[in-house]
Short mmCIF file of C-alpha atoms and ligand atoms in Angstrom, two decimals:
data_model
loop_
_atom_site.label_atom_id
_atom_site.label_comp_id
_atom_site.label_asym_id
_atom_site.label_seq_id
_atom_site.Cartn_x
_atom_site.Cartn_y
_atom_site.Cartn_z
CA UNK A 182 0.28 9.35 6.60
CA UNK A 183 -1.24 11.62 9.34
CA UNK A 184 -1.88 15.30 9.58
CA UNK A 185 -3.50 17.95 11.92
CA UNK A 186 -6.54 19.31 11.06
CA UNK A 187 -8.12 21.89 13.62
CA UNK A 188 -6.58 19.70 16.48
CA UNK A 189 -7.79 16.74 15.08
CA UNK A 190 -5.45 13.91 13.72
CA UNK A 191 -6.58 12.83 10.09
CA UNK A 192 -5.04 9.77 8.85
CA UNK A 193 -4.90 9.20 5.00
CA UNK A 194 -3.73 6.72 2.63
CA UNK A 195 0.03 7.27 1.42
CA UNK A 196 -0.74 6.19 -1.99
CA UNK A 197 -4.23 7.45 -3.10
CA UNK A 198 -4.60 10.50 -0.52
CA UNK A 199 -7.91 9.25 0.64
CA UNK A 200 -8.69 10.25 4.45
CA UNK A 201 -9.61 7.42 6.39
CA UNK A 202 -13.27 7.40 7.57
CA UNK A 203 -13.36 4.43 9.76
CA UNK A 204 -15.20 2.40 7.56
CA UNK A 205 -12.03 2.16 4.94
CA UNK A 206 -9.77 -0.83 5.74
CA UNK A 207 -6.36 0.40 6.39
CA UNK A 208 -2.84 -1.39 7.09
CA UNK A 209 0.12 0.80 8.78
CA UNK A 210 3.79 0.91 7.68
CA UNK A 211 6.51 2.30 9.27
CA UNK A 212 6.59 5.96 10.49
CA UNK A 213 2.58 6.24 10.25
CA UNK A 214 2.42 5.48 6.62
CA UNK A 215 -0.78 3.80 5.69
CA UNK A 216 -2.18 1.76 2.77
CA UNK A 217 -5.72 1.44 2.09
CA UNK A 218 -7.54 -1.74 0.78
CA UNK A 219 -8.44 -0.03 -2.48
CA UNK A 220 -4.70 0.75 -3.32
CA UNK A 221 -3.75 -2.89 -2.19
CA UNK A 222 -6.08 -4.45 -4.73
CA UNK A 223 -4.87 -2.36 -7.70
CA UNK A 224 -1.40 -3.07 -6.43
CA UNK A 225 -1.69 -6.83 -6.71
CA UNK A 226 -2.83 -6.56 -10.20
CA UNK A 227 -0.82 -3.84 -11.52
CA UNK A 228 2.63 -3.94 -9.81
CA UNK A 229 5.44 -4.06 -12.11
CA UNK A 230 9.33 -4.09 -12.15
CA UNK A 231 10.69 -0.55 -11.26
CA UNK A 232 13.05 0.97 -13.68
CA UNK A 233 14.94 2.45 -10.75
CA UNK A 234 16.06 1.94 -7.44
CA UNK A 235 13.58 3.18 -4.74
CA UNK A 236 12.69 3.19 -0.92
CA UNK A 237 9.41 1.43 -0.25
CA UNK A 238 7.11 3.91 1.51
CA UNK A 239 5.81 1.17 4.16
CA UNK A 240 8.90 -0.88 4.92
CA UNK A 241 11.40 2.30 4.37
CA UNK A 242 13.74 -0.25 2.88
CA UNK A 243 15.77 0.45 -0.18
CA UNK A 244 15.19 -1.82 -2.98
CA UNK A 245 17.21 -2.38 -6.15
CA UNK A 246 15.94 -1.59 -9.93
CA UNK A 247 13.75 -4.37 -11.15
CA UNK A 248 11.88 -4.97 -8.04
CA UNK A 249 8.24 -5.35 -8.37
CA UNK A 250 6.42 -2.32 -7.30
CA UNK A 251 3.40 -0.14 -7.61
CA UNK A 252 2.61 3.43 -7.69
CA UNK A 253 -0.95 5.00 -7.54
CA UNK A 254 -1.72 6.60 -11.05
CA UNK A 255 -3.75 9.75 -10.04
CA UNK A 256 -3.48 10.42 -6.05
CA UNK A 257 -5.68 13.04 -4.61
CA UNK A 258 -3.69 16.02 -3.70
CA UNK A 259 -3.33 16.04 0.14
CA UNK A 260 -1.23 17.74 2.61
CA UNK A 261 1.78 15.75 3.34
CA UNK A 262 1.21 13.31 0.36
CA UNK A 263 4.06 12.26 -1.91
CA UNK A 264 2.63 11.67 -5.08
CA UNK A 265 4.09 8.36 -6.90
CA UNK A 266 4.89 7.02 -3.42
CA UNK A 267 6.31 3.49 -4.37
CA UNK A 268 4.94 0.53 -2.77
CA UNK A 269 7.17 -2.59 -2.79
CA UNK A 270 5.99 -6.08 -3.61
CA UNK A 271 7.07 -7.52 -0.48
CA UNK A 272 4.68 -4.76 1.60
CA UNK A 273 1.83 -5.64 -1.08
CA UNK A 274 1.92 -9.42 0.00
CA UNK A 275 2.27 -8.54 3.73
CA UNK A 276 -0.74 -6.29 3.51
CA UNK A 277 -2.58 -8.64 1.39
CA UNK A 278 -2.08 -11.32 4.16
CA UNK A 279 -2.80 -8.95 6.91
CA UNK A 280 -6.42 -7.82 5.26
CA UNK A 281 -6.57 -11.67 4.37
CA UNK A 282 -6.69 -12.49 8.16
CA UNK A 283 -8.78 -9.58 9.23
CA UNK A 284 -12.51 -10.99 9.77
CA UNK A 285 -14.02 -7.86 9.31
CA UNK A 286 -12.29 -7.20 5.99
CA UNK A 287 -14.05 -8.27 2.83
CA UNK A 288 -10.97 -9.60 1.30
CA UNK A 289 -9.47 -12.75 0.56
CA UNK A 290 -6.37 -13.50 -1.49
CA UNK A 291 -4.84 -16.64 -3.18
CA UNK A 292 -1.20 -16.38 -2.29
CA UNK A 293 -0.41 -18.94 -5.10
CA UNK A 294 -1.37 -16.51 -7.66
CA UNK A 295 0.97 -13.96 -6.33
CA UNK A 296 4.56 -15.36 -5.65
CA UNK A 297 7.09 -13.85 -4.09
CA UNK A 298 9.61 -11.59 -5.84
CA UNK A 299 11.17 -13.67 -8.60
CA UNK A 300 14.93 -12.78 -9.00
CA UNK A 301 15.75 -11.66 -12.51
ZN1 ZN B 133 -5.19 4.48 -0.87
ZN1 ZN B 134 8.02 -2.28 1.05
#
């Protein structure tokens, strides 16, 4: 997400609330939402089926209960931050692919280890 600070646009991760410092790798979703690499790594390992329907923060798609998703366990308070913003599995995989393809990002993933959503 973005906010104005003394006339400067500050970009921060929608999930952990960390401000972007130009070094951190981030991926953009809809409406200026942003996911950082640290959150992505956690999400890949910790995503679980959600108990309730939710709207994905990056894709703005409505997802049914049981969709694999992730929330940051303890985001930094930041203006405009929605603590516990849900990240859906589709976006986790898309973001992983995006980071994987970026030669400047030190991240490689094995897509066979993280299969697409399995219908339950
Ligand atoms: Zn983050
Ligand atoms: Zn999504």
